[in-house]
Coordinates of C-alpha atoms in Angstrom, one line a residue:
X1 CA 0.0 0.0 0.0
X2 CA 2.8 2.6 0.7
X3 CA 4.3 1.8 -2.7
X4 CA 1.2 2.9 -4.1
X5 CA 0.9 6.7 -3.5
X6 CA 5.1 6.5 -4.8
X7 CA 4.1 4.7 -7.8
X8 CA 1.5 7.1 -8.6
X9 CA 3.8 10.5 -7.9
X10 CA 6.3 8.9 -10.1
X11 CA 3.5 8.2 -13.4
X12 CA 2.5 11.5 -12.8
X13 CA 6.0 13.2 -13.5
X14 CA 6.4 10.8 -15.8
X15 CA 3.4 11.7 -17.9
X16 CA 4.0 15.6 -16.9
X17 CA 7.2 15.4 -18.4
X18 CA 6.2 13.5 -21.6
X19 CA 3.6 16.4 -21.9
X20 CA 5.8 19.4 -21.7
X21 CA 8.0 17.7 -24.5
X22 CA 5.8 17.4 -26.7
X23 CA 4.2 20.8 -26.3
X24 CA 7.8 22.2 -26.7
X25 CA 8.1 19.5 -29.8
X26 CA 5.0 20.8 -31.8
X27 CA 6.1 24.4 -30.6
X28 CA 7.0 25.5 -34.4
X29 CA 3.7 24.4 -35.8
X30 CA 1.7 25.9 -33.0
X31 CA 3.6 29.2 -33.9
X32 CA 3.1 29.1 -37.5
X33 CA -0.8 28.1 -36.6
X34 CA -0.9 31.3 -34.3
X35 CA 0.5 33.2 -36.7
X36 CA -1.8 31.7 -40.0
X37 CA -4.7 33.8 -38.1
X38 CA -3.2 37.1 -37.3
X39 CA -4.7 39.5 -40.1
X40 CA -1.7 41.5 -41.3
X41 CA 1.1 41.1 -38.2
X42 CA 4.4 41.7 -38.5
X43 CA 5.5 38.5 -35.9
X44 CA 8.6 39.7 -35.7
X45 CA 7.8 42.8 -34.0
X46 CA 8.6 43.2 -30.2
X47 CA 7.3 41.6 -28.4
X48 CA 7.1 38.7 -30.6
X49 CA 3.3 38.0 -31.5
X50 CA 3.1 34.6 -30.3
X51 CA -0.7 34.1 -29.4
X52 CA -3.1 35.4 -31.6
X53 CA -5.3 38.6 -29.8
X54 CA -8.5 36.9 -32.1
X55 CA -9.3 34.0 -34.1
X56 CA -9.3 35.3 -38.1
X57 CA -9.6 33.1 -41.2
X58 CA -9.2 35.2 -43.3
X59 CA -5.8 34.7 -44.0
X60 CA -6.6 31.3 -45.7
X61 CA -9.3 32.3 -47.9
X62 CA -7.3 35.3 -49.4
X63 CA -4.5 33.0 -49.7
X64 CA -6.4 29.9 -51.5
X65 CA -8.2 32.6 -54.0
X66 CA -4.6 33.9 -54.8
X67 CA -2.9 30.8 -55.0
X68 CA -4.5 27.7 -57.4
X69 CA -4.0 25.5 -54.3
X70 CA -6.0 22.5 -56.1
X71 CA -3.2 22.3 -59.2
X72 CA -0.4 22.4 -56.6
X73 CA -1.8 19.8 -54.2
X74 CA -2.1 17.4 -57.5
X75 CA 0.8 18.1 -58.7
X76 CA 2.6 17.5 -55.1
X77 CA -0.3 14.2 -55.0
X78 CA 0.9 12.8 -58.1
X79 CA 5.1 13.3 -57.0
X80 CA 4.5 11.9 -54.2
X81 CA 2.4 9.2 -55.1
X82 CA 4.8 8.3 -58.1
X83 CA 8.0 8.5 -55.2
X84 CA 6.5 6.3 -52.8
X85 CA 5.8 3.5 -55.7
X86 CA 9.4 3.7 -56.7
X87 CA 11.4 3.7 -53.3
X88 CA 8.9 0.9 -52.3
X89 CA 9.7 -1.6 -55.4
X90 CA 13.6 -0.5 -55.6
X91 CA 14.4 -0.8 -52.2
X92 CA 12.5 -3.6 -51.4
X93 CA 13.7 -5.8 -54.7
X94 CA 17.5 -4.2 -53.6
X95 CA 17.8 -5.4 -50.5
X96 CA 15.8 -8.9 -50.8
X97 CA 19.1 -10.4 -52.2
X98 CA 21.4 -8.4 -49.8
X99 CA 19.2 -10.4 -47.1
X100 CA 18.5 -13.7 -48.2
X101 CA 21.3 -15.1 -51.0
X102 CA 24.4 -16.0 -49.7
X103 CA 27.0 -14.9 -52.6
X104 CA 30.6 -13.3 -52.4
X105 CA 31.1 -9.9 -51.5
X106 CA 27.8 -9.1 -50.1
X107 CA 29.0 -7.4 -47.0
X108 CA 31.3 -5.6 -48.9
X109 CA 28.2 -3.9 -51.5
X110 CA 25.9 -3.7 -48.5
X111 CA 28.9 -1.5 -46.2
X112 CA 29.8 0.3 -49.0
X113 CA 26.1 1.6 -50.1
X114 CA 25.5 1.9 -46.2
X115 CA 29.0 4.6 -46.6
X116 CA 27.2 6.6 -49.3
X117 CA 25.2 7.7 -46.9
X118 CA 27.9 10.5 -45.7
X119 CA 27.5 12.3 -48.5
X120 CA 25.2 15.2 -49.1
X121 CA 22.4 15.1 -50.9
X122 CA 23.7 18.6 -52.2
X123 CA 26.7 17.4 -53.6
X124 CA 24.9 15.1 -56.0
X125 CA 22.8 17.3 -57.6
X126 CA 24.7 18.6 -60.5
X127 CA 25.3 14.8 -61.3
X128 CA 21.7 14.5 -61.3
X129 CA 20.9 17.5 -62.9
X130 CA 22.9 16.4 -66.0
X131 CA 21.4 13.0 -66.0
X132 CA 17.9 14.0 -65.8
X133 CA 19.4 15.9 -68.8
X134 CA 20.9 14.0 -71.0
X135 CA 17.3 11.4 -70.6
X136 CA 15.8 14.2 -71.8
X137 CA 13.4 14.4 -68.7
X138 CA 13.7 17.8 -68.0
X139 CA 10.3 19.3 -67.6
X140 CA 8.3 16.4 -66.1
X141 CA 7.4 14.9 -62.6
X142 CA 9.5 12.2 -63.3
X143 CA 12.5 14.3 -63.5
X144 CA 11.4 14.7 -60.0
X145 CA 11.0 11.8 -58.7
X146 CA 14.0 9.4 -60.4
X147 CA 17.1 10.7 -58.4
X148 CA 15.7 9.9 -54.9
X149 CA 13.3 6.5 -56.8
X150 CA 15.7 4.8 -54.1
X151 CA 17.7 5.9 -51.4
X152 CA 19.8 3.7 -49.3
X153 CA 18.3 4.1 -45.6
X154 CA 15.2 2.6 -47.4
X155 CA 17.3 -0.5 -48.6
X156 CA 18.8 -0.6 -44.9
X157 CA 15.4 -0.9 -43.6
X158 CA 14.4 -3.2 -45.6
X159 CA 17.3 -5.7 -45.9
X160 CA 16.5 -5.3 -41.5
X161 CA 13.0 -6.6 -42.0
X162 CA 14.3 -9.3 -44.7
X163 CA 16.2 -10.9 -42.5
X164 CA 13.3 -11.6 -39.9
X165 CA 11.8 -13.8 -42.0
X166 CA 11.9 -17.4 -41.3
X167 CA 14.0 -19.4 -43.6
X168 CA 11.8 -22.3 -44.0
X169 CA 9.3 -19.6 -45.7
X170 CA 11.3 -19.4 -48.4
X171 CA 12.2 -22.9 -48.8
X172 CA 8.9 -24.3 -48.6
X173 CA 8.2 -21.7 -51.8
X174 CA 11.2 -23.8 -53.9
X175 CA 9.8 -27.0 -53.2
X176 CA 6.8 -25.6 -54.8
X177 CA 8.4 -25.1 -56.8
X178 CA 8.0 -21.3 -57.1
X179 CA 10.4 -18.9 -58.8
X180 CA 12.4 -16.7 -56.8
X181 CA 10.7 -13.2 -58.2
X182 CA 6.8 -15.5 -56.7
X183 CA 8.5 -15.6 -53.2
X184 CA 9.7 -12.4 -53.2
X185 CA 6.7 -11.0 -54.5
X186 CA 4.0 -13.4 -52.2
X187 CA 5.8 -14.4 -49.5
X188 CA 8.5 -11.9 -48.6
X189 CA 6.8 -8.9 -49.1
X190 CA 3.3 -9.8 -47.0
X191 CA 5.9 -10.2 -44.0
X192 CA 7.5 -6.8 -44.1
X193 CA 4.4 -4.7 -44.6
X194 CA 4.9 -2.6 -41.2
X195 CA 8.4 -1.6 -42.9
X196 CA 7.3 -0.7 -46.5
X197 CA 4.7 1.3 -44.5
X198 CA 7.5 3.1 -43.3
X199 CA 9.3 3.8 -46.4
X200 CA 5.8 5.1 -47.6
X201 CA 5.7 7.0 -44.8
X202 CA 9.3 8.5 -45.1
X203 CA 9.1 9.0 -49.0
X204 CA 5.8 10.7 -49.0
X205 CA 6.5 13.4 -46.7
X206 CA 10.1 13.8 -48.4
X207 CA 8.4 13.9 -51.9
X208 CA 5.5 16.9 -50.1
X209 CA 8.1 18.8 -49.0
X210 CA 10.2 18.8 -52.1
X211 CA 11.6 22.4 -52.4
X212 CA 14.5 23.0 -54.5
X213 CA 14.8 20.5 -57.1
X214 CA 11.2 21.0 -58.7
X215 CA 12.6 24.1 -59.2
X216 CA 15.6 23.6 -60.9
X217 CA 14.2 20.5 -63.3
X218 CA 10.2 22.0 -64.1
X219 CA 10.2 24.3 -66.3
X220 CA 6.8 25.5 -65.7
X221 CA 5.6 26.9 -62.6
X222 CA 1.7 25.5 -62.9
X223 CA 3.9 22.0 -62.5
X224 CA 5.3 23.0 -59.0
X225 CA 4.9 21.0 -56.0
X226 CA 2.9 22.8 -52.9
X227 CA 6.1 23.6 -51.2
X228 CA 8.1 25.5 -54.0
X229 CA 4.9 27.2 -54.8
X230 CA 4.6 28.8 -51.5
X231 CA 7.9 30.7 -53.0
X232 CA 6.0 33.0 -54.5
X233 CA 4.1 34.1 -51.3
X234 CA 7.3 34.7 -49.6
X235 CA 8.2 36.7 -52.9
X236 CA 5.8 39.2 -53.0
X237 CA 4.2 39.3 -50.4
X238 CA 7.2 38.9 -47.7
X239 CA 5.9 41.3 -45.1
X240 CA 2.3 39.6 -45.7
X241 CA 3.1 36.5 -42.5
X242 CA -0.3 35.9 -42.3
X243 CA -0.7 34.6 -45.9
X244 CA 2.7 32.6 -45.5
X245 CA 2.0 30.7 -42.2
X246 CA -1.5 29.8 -43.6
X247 CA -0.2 28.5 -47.1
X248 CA 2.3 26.5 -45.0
X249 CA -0.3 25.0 -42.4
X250 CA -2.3 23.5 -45.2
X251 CA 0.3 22.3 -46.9
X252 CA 1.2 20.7 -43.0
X253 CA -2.4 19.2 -42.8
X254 CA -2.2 16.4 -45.7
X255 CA 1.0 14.9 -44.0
X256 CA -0.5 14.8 -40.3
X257 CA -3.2 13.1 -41.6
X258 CA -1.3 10.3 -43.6
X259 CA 0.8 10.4 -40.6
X260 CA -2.3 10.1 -38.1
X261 CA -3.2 7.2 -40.2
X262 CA -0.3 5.3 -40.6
X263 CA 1.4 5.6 -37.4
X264 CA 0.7 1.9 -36.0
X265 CA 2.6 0.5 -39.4
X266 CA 5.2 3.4 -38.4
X267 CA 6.1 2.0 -34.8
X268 CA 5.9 -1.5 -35.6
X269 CA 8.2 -0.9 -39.0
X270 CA 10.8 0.8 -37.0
X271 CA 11.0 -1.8 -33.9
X272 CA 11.2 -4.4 -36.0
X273 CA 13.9 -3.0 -38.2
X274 CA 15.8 -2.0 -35.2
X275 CA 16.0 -5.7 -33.6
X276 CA 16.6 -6.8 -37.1

């Protein structure tokens, strides 16, 4: 019984702490969100505006009739979409050999992609550039999307959640006498679905925030993604913080919600890649 009353103090600094981090943790977005419904407020006055002194929409309607929000948001749908297809098949058809076959050198090609990832992703983007180039995709969502179709933390993850699967699945395929690509595709790849929801996870909100590159490889700016469209806001209207903060929180909402939705698959994706 006197354990009881400790027990309970200690829960209730427990949770008390966990509550102040994340309030500190979603501190940015609750700024930004204060500051999408201040009508006309310079935020960086002093003292800083932090709370709004009234609730005001009116930020977001004047934004969505200046921007064409519904092209963006396809546009940014349809990278995304078309990112999260390719990093799923790539990394997942990459790293089922690196997991399962047993062949010469595979350590050494697994360490030495797992090394690539020291390198900035900035340093690799005139390399790109002049691929995309010489393919002659320059211009399209595709141009987009191909440099980061696979990336090598995905093939990490997934070559983790390959080798958690029993053996005797995959021989019990050959004596069915079922080709590799069938097990792979049937048998593998039902297994690992709490890390592919990852990598969908991952690649979708890296594709939705896509900033620079769609503007170096599309051509036209009706083809932007949500995120370098919001450029222009911050353009011409750079004193206008009310019209930038509520562009950016609806380009926010789409990801919390995939986010909302997908974050059992998330949790159980990344514990089982970790004891992978």
């Amino acid at each position: 019984m006197r354990r009881k009353p400790l027990r309970l103090a200690k829960s209730l600094l427990l949770y008390g702490a966990l509550i102040l981090f994340a309030i500190f943790m979603m501190g940015p977005f609750l700024w930004i969100f204060s500051v999408s419904l201040m009508p006309g407020k310079n935020v960086f006055s002093f003292p800083p505006a932090i709370f709004p002194t009234f609730i005001d929409f009116d930020n977001y309607v004047q934004v969505w009739n200046y921007m064409d929000f519904p092209r963006y948001l396809m546009n940014t749908v349809i990278i995304a979409l078309m990112g999260v297809v390719m990093n799923i098949f790539f990394s997942c058809l990459t790293a089922y050999p690196l997991a399962v076959f047993r062949f010469k050198g595979r350590d050494l090609i697994f360490a030495l992609l797992v090394a690539t990832m020291i390198i900035p992703a900035a340093a690799g983007m005139v390399v790109n550039y002049l691929t995309v180039k010489a393919l002659g995709l320059m211009g399209g969502f595709l141009a987009v999307v191909l440099p980061s179709a696979v990336t090598v933390f995905n093939v990490f993850l997934m070559r983790q959640a390959f080798m958690g699967m029993p053996h005797e699945l995959r021989d019990s395929g050959k004596v069915d006498g079922a080709s590799e690509f069938r097990i792979w595709l049937q048998l593998a790849l039902p297994i690992v679905k709490p890390a592919i929801a990852v990598i969908g996870l991952l690649e979708f909100m890296g594709m939705w925030n896509s900033f620079l590159w769609p503007m170096i490889v599309l051509n036209d700016t009706k083809q932007y993604p949500i995120a370098s469209a919001l450029s222009f806001l911050n353009g011409q209207f750079s004193y206008n913080f009310g019209w930038i903060a509520a562009g950016t929180v609806i380009s926010v909402i789409p990801i919390i919600i995939v986010f909302l939705c997908t974050q059992k698959y998330y949790m159980e994706g990344v514990s089982g890649a970790v004891k992978g």
